[in-house]
Tab-separated table of C-alpha atoms and ligand atoms in Angstrom:
chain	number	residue	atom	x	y	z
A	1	UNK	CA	90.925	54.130	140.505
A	2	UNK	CA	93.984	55.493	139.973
A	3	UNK	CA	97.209	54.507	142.095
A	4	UNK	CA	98.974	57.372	144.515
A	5	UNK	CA	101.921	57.318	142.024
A	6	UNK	CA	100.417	57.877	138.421
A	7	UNK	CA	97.632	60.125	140.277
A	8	UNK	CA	100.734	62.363	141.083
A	9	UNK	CA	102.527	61.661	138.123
A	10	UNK	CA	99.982	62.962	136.350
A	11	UNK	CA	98.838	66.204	138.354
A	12	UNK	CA	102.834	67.358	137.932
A	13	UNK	CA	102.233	67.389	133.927
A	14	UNK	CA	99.376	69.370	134.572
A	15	UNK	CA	101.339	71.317	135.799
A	16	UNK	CA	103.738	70.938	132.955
A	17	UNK	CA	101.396	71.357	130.544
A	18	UNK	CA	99.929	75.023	132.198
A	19	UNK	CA	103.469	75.809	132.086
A	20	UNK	CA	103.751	75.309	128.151
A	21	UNK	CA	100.456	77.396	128.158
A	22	UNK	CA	101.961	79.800	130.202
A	23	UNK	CA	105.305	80.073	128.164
A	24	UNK	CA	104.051	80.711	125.061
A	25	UNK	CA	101.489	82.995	126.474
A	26	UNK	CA	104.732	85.019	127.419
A	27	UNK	CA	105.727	84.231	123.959
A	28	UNK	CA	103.159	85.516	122.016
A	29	UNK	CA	103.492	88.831	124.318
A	30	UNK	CA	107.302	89.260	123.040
A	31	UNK	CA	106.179	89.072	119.388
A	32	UNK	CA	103.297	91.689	119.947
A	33	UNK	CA	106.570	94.020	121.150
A	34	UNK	CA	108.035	92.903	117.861
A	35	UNK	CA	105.240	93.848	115.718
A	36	UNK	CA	104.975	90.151	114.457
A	37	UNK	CA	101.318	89.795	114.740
A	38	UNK	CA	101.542	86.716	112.993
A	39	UNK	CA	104.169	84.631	115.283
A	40	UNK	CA	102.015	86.506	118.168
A	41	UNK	CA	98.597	85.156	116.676
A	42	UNK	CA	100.341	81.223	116.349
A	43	UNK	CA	101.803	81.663	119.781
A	44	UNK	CA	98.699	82.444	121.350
A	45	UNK	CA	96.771	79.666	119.639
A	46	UNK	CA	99.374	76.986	121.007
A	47	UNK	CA	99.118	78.443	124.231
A	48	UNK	CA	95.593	77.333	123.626
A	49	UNK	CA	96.632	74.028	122.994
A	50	UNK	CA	98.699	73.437	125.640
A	51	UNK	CA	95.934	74.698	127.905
A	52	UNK	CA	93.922	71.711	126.213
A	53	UNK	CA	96.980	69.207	127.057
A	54	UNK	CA	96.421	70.039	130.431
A	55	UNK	CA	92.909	69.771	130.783
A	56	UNK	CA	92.476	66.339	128.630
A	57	UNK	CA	94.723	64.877	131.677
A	58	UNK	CA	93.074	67.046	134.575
A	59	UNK	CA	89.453	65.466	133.140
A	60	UNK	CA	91.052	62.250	132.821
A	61	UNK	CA	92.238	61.784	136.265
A	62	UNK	CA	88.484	62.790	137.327
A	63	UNK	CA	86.928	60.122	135.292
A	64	UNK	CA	89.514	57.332	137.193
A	65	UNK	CA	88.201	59.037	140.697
A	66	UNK	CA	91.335	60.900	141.020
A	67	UNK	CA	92.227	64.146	143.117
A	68	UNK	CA	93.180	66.954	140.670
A	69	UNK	CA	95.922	69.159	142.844
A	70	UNK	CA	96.975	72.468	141.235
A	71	UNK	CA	100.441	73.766	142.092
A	72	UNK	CA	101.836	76.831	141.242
A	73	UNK	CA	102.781	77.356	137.853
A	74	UNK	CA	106.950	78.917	137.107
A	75	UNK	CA	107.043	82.310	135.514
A	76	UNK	CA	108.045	82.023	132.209
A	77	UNK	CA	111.065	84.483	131.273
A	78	UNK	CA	109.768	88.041	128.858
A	79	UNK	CA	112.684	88.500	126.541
A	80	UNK	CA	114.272	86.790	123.755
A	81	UNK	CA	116.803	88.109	121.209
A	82	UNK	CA	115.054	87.161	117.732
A	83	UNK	CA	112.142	85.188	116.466
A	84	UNK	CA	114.822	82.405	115.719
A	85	UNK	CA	116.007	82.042	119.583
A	86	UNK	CA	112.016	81.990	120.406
A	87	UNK	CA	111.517	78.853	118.308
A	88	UNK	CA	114.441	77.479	119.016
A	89	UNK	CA	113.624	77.177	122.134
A	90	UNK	CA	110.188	76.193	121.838
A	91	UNK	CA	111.996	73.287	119.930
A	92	UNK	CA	114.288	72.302	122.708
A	93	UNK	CA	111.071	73.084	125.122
A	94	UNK	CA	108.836	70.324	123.093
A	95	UNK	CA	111.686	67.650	123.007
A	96	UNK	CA	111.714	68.080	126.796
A	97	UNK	CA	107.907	67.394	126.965
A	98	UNK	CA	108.260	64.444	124.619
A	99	UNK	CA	110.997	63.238	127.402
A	100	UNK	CA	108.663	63.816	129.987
A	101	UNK	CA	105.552	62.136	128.400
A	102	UNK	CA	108.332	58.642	127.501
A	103	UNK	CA	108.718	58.872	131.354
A	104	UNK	CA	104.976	58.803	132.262
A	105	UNK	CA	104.604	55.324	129.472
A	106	UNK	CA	106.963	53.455	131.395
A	107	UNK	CA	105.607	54.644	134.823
A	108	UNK	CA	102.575	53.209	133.402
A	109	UNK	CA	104.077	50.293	132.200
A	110	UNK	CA	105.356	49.081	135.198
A	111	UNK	CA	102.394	50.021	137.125
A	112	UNK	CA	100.337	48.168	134.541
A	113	UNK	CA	98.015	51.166	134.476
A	114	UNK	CA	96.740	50.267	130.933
A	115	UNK	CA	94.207	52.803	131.151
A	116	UNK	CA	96.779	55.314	131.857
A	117	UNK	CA	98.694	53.892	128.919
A	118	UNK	CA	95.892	54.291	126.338
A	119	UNK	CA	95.609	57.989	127.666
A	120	UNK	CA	98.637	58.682	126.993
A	121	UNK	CA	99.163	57.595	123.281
A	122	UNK	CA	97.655	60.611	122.581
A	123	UNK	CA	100.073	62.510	123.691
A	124	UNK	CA	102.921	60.363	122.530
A	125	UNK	CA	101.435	61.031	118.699
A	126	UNK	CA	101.026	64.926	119.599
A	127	UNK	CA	104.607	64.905	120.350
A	128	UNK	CA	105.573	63.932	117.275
A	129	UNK	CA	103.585	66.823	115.900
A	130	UNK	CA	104.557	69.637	118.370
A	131	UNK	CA	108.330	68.318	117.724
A	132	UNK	CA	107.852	68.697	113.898
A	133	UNK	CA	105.703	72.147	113.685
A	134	UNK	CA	108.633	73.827	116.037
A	135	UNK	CA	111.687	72.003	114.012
A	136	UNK	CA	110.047	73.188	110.476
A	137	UNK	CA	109.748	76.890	111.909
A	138	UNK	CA	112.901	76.837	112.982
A	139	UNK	CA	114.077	75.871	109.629
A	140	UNK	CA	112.252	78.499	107.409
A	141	UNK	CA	113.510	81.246	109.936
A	142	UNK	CA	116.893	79.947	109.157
A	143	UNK	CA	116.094	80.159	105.523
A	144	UNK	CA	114.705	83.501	105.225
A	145	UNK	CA	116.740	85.029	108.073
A	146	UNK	CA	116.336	85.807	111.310
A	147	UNK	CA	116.002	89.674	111.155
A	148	UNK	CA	112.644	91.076	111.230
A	149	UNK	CA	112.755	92.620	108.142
A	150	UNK	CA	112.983	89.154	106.502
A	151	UNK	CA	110.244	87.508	108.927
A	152	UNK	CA	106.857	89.395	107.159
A	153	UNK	CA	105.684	86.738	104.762
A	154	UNK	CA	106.936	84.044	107.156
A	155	UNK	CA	104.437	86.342	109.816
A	156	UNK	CA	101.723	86.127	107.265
A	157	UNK	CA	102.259	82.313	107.087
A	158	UNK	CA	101.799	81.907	110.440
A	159	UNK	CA	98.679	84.223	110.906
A	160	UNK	CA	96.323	81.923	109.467
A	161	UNK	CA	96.969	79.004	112.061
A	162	UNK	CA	93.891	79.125	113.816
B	201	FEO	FE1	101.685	69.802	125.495
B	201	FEO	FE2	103.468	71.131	123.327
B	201	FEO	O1	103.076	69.697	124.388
């Protein structure tokens, strides 16, 4: 059974985590208006993932008897200004989940939810991932340059994430 506290805790990074879904849904969109099929294609597979994020905690907080409680979910903003701004923000987004998932290990830490705790290592590892996949694509945008023009092998690259 899960306590009133982590039970919440953990239905707002549902949330959090359809949010992530949702932004890179929106995302993914923006590239198909830049003709990037390729950043569109990866985009749309980690909105995917994030989906996954938040259903790995949503069946998780069934299997303690918990009460799943959807909110709404934020609209995600449309535009960005190049494929650079995108993923640096998906950088700065994924550093701000890592903060967020820290935050949930201490609440359950000091509600000695160890159940909770072992849950969550998963995520804590997948952080470390999601930080380092965003970082490196920011870098070889850098590299190449962020003008379209430059961006077509980089957008082959990136097509065959699957
Ligand atoms: Fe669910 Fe990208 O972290």
């Amino acid at each position: 059974m899960l306590s009133k506290t982590i039970e919440e805790a953990l239905n707002k990074q549902v949330n959090r985590e359809l949010y992530s879904s949702y932004l890179y849904l929106g995302m993914s969109a923006w590239f198909e208006t830049q003709n990037l099929k390729g950043f569109a294609g990866w985009m749309m597979v980690q909105s995917g993932e994030e989906r996954n994020h938040a259903m790995k905690i949503y069946e998780y907080i069934i299997a303690r008897q918990g009460k799943v409680s959807l909110g709404e979910i934020e609209a995600p903003k449309a535009k960005w200004t190049s494929a650079g701004k995108v993923f640096e923000e998906v950088y700065a987004h994924e550093q701000k989940v890592t903060g967020m998932i820290d935050a949930l290990v201490d609440l359950a830490v000091k509600e000695k939810d160890h159940a909770t705790f072992e849950m969550l290592q998963w995520f804590v590892k997948e952080q470390v991932e999601e930080e380092a996949n965003a970082a490196t694509i920011c870098e070889k945008i850098k590299t190449v340059g962020d003008i379209p023009g430059h961006l077509f092998y980089l957008d082959h690259e990136l097509s065959k994430r699957k």
